[in-house]
Short mmCIF file of C-alpha atoms in Angstrom, two decimals:
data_model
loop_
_atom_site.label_atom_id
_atom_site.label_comp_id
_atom_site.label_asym_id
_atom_site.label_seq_id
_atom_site.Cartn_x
_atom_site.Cartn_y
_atom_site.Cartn_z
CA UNK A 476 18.82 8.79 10.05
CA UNK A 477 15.96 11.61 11.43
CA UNK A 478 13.45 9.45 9.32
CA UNK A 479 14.21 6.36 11.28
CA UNK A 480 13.72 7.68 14.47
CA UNK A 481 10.46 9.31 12.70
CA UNK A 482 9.36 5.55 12.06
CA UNK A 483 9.98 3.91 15.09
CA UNK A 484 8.30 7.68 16.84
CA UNK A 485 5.00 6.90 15.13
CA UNK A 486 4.68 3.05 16.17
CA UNK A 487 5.49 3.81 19.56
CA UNK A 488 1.88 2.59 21.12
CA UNK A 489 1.37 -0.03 17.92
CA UNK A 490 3.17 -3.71 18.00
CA UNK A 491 5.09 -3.94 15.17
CA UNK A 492 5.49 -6.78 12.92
CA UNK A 493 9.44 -6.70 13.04
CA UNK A 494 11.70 -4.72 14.54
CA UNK A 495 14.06 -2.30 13.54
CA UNK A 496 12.55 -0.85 10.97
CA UNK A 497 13.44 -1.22 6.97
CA UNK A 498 16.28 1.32 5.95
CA UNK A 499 16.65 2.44 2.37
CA UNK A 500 19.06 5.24 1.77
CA UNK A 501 20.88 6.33 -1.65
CA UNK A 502 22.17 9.18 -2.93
CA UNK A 503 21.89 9.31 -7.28
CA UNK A 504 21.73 11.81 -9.85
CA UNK A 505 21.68 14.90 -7.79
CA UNK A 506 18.72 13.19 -5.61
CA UNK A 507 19.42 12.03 -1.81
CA UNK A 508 16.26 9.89 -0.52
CA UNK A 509 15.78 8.16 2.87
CA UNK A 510 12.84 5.54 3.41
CA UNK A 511 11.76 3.92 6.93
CA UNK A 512 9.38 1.65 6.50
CA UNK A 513 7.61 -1.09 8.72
CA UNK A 514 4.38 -2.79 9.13
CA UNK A 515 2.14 -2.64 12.36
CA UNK A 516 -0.93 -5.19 13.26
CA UNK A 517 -3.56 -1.99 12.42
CA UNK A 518 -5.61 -1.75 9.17
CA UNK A 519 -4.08 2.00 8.86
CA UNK A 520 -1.47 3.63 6.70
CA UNK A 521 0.45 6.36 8.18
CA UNK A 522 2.91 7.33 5.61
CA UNK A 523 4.67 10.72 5.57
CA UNK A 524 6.65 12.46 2.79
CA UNK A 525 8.83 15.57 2.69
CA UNK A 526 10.59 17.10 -0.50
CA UNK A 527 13.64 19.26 0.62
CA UNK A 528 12.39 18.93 4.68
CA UNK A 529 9.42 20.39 3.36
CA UNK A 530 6.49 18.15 4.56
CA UNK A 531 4.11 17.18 1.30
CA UNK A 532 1.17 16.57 3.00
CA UNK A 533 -0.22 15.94 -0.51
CA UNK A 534 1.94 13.79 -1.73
CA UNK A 535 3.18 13.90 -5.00
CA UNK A 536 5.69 12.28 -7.39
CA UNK A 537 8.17 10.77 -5.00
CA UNK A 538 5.26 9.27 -2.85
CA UNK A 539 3.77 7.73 -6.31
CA UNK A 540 7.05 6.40 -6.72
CA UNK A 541 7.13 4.59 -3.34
CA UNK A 542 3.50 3.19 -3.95
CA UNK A 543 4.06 1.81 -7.18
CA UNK A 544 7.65 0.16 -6.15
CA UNK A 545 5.98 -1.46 -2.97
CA UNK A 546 3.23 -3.16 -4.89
CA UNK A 547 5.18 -4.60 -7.66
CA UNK A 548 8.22 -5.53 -5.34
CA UNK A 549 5.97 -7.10 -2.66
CA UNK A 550 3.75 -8.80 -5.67
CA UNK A 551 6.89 -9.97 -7.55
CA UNK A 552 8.62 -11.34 -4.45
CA UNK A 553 5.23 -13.69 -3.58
CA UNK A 554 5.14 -14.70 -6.69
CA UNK A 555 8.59 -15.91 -7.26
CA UNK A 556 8.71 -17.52 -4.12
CA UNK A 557 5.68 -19.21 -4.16
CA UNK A 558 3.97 -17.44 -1.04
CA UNK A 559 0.97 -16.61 -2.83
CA UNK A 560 -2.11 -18.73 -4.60
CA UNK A 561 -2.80 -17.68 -8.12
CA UNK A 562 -6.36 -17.02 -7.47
CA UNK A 563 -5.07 -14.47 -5.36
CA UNK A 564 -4.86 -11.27 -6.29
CA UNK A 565 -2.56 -8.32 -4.24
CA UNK A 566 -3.32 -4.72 -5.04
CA UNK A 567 -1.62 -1.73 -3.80
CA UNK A 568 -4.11 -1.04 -0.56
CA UNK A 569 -3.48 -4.30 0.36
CA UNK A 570 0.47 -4.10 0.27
CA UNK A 571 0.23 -0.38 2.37
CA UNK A 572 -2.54 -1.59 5.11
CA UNK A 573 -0.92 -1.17 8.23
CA UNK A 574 2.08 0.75 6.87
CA UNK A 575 3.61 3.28 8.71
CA UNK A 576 6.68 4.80 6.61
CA UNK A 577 8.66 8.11 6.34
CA UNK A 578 10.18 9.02 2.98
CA UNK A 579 12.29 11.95 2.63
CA UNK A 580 14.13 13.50 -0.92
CA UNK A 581 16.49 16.20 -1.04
CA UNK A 582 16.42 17.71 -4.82
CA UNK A 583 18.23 20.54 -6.55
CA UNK A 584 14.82 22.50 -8.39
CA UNK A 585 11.71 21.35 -6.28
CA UNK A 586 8.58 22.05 -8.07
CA UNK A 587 5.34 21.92 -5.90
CA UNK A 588 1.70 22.19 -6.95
CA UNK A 589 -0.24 25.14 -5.56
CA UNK A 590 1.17 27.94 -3.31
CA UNK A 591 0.62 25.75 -0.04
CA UNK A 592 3.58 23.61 -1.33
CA UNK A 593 1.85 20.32 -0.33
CA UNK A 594 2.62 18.43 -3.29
CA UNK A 595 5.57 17.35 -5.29
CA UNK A 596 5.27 18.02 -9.24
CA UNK A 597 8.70 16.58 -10.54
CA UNK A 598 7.65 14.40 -13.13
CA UNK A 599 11.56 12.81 -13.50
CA UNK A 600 11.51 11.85 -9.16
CA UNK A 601 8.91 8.88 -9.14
CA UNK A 602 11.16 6.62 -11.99
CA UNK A 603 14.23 7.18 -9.80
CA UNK A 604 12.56 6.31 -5.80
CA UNK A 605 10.70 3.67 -7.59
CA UNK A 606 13.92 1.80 -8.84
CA UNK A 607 15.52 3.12 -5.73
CA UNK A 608 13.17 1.41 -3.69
CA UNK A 609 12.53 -1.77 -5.87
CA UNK A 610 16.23 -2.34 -5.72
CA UNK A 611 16.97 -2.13 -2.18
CA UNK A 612 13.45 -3.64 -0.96
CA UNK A 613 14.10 -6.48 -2.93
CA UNK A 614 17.42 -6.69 -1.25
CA UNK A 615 15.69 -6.40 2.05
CA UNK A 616 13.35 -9.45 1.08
CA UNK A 617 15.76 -12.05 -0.12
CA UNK A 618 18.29 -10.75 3.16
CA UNK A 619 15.44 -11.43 5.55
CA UNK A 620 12.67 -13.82 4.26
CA UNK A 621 11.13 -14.00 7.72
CA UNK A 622 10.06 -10.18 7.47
CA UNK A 623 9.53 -11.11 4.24
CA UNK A 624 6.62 -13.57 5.03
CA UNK A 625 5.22 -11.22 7.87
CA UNK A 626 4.72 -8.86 5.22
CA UNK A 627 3.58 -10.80 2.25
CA UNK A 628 0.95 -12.79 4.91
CA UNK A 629 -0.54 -9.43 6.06
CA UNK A 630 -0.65 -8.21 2.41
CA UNK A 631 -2.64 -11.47 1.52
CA UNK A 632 -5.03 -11.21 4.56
CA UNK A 633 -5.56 -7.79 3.23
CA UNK A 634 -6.53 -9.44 0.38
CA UNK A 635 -8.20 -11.90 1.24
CA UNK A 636 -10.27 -9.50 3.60
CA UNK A 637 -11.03 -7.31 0.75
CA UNK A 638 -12.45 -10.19 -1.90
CA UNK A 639 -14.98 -11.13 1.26
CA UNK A 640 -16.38 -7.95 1.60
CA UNK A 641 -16.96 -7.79 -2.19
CA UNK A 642 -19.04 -10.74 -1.94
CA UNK A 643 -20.81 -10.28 0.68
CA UNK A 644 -21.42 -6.37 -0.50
CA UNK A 645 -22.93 -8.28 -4.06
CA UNK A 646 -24.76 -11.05 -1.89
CA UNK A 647 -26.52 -8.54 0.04
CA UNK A 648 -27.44 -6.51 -3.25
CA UNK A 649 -28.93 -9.42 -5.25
CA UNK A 650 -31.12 -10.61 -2.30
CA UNK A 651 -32.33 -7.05 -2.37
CA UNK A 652 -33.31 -7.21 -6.25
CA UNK A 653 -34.94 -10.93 -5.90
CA UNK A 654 -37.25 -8.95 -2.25
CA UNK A 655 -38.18 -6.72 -4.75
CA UNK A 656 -42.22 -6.95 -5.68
CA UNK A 657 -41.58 -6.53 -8.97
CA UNK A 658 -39.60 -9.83 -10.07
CA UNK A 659 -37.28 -9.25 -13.30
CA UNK A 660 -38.03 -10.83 -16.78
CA UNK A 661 -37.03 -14.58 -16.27
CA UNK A 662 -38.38 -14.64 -12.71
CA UNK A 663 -41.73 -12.96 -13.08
CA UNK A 664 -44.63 -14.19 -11.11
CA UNK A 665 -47.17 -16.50 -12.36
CA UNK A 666 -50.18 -15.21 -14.46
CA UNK A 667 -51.98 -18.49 -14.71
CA UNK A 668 -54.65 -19.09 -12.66
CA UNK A 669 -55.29 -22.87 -13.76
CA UNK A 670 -53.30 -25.50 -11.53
CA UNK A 671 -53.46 -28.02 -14.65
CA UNK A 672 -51.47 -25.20 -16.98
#
């Protein structure tokens, strides 16, 4: 339980979304993982991984496990309950934006990248915490659909957020194209001088 206390530790001075925090533990196939997880009402993910109490700053499998599991449970949840418009579209930044999570894995033959240790390498650990975690957060969801909606809301805000700044970021470059002196093919100045023509 060291990860929950980690959890609720790093949202000490943020206001949380729901309280306690979610609480996925399991113990399969020679692997032990713990996951505390809650959202926050910042813009920031804060999520921290260890591999044998080892902390992978880097990331690695098990973290790429977690990511992928969170987007598609989170997507798949919206969609079969109807929380979400089809023209909207939830990636995976928009599902960890204000995130703040601690996962932890205990395995038998670690294998880390590079001689800092800062990454996970075991190919086999994402497939098993991502059907860990889709399990039990899908558990969570239909046990508690008012977390549920806090979550799936600020995941489509994120969204939402996201598709706004696109078009304004491709409004603002086409008005600098048409300022331009030099006008392209279709809109090329006038060459005619006589008003009749």
């Amino acid at each position: 339980r060291r990860v929950l206390f980690r959890s609720e530790y790093l949202n000490r001075n943020k206001k949380t979304l729901f309280t306690p925090p979610i609480y996925i533990e399991d113990d399969q196939d020679r692997m032990a993982m713990e996951l505390a997880m809650t959202y926050n009402d910042g813009y920031k993910e804060d999520v921290f991984s260890f591999a044998n109490n080892i902390h992978t700053r880097e990331g690695g499998t098990h973290l790429a496990g977690l990511r992928s599991a969170l987007t598609r449970t989170i997507n798949s949840y919206a969609t079969s309950n109807g929380l979400i418009k089809k023209d909207v579209n939830i990636s995976g930044d928009d599902v960890r934006e204000g995130l703040t999570a601690v996962l932890s894995i205990k395995i038998p033959e670690p294998q880390f990248e590079g001689q800092t240790k800062t990454k996970l390498g075991n190919a086999e650990v994402q497939g098993m915490v991502a059907s860990v975690i889709n399990k039990k957060l899908t558990q969570f969801l239909e046990e508690n659909p008012k977390e549920a909606r806090f979550i799936v809301a600020k995941a489509t805000m994120a969204a939402q957020a996201r598709e706004a700044a696109k078009r304004a970021r491709d409004l603002t470059r086409r008005k600098s194209v048409l300022e331009n002196s030099l006008l392209p093919g279709k809109l090329a100045d006038c060459q005619e001088k006589d008003p009749a023509l």
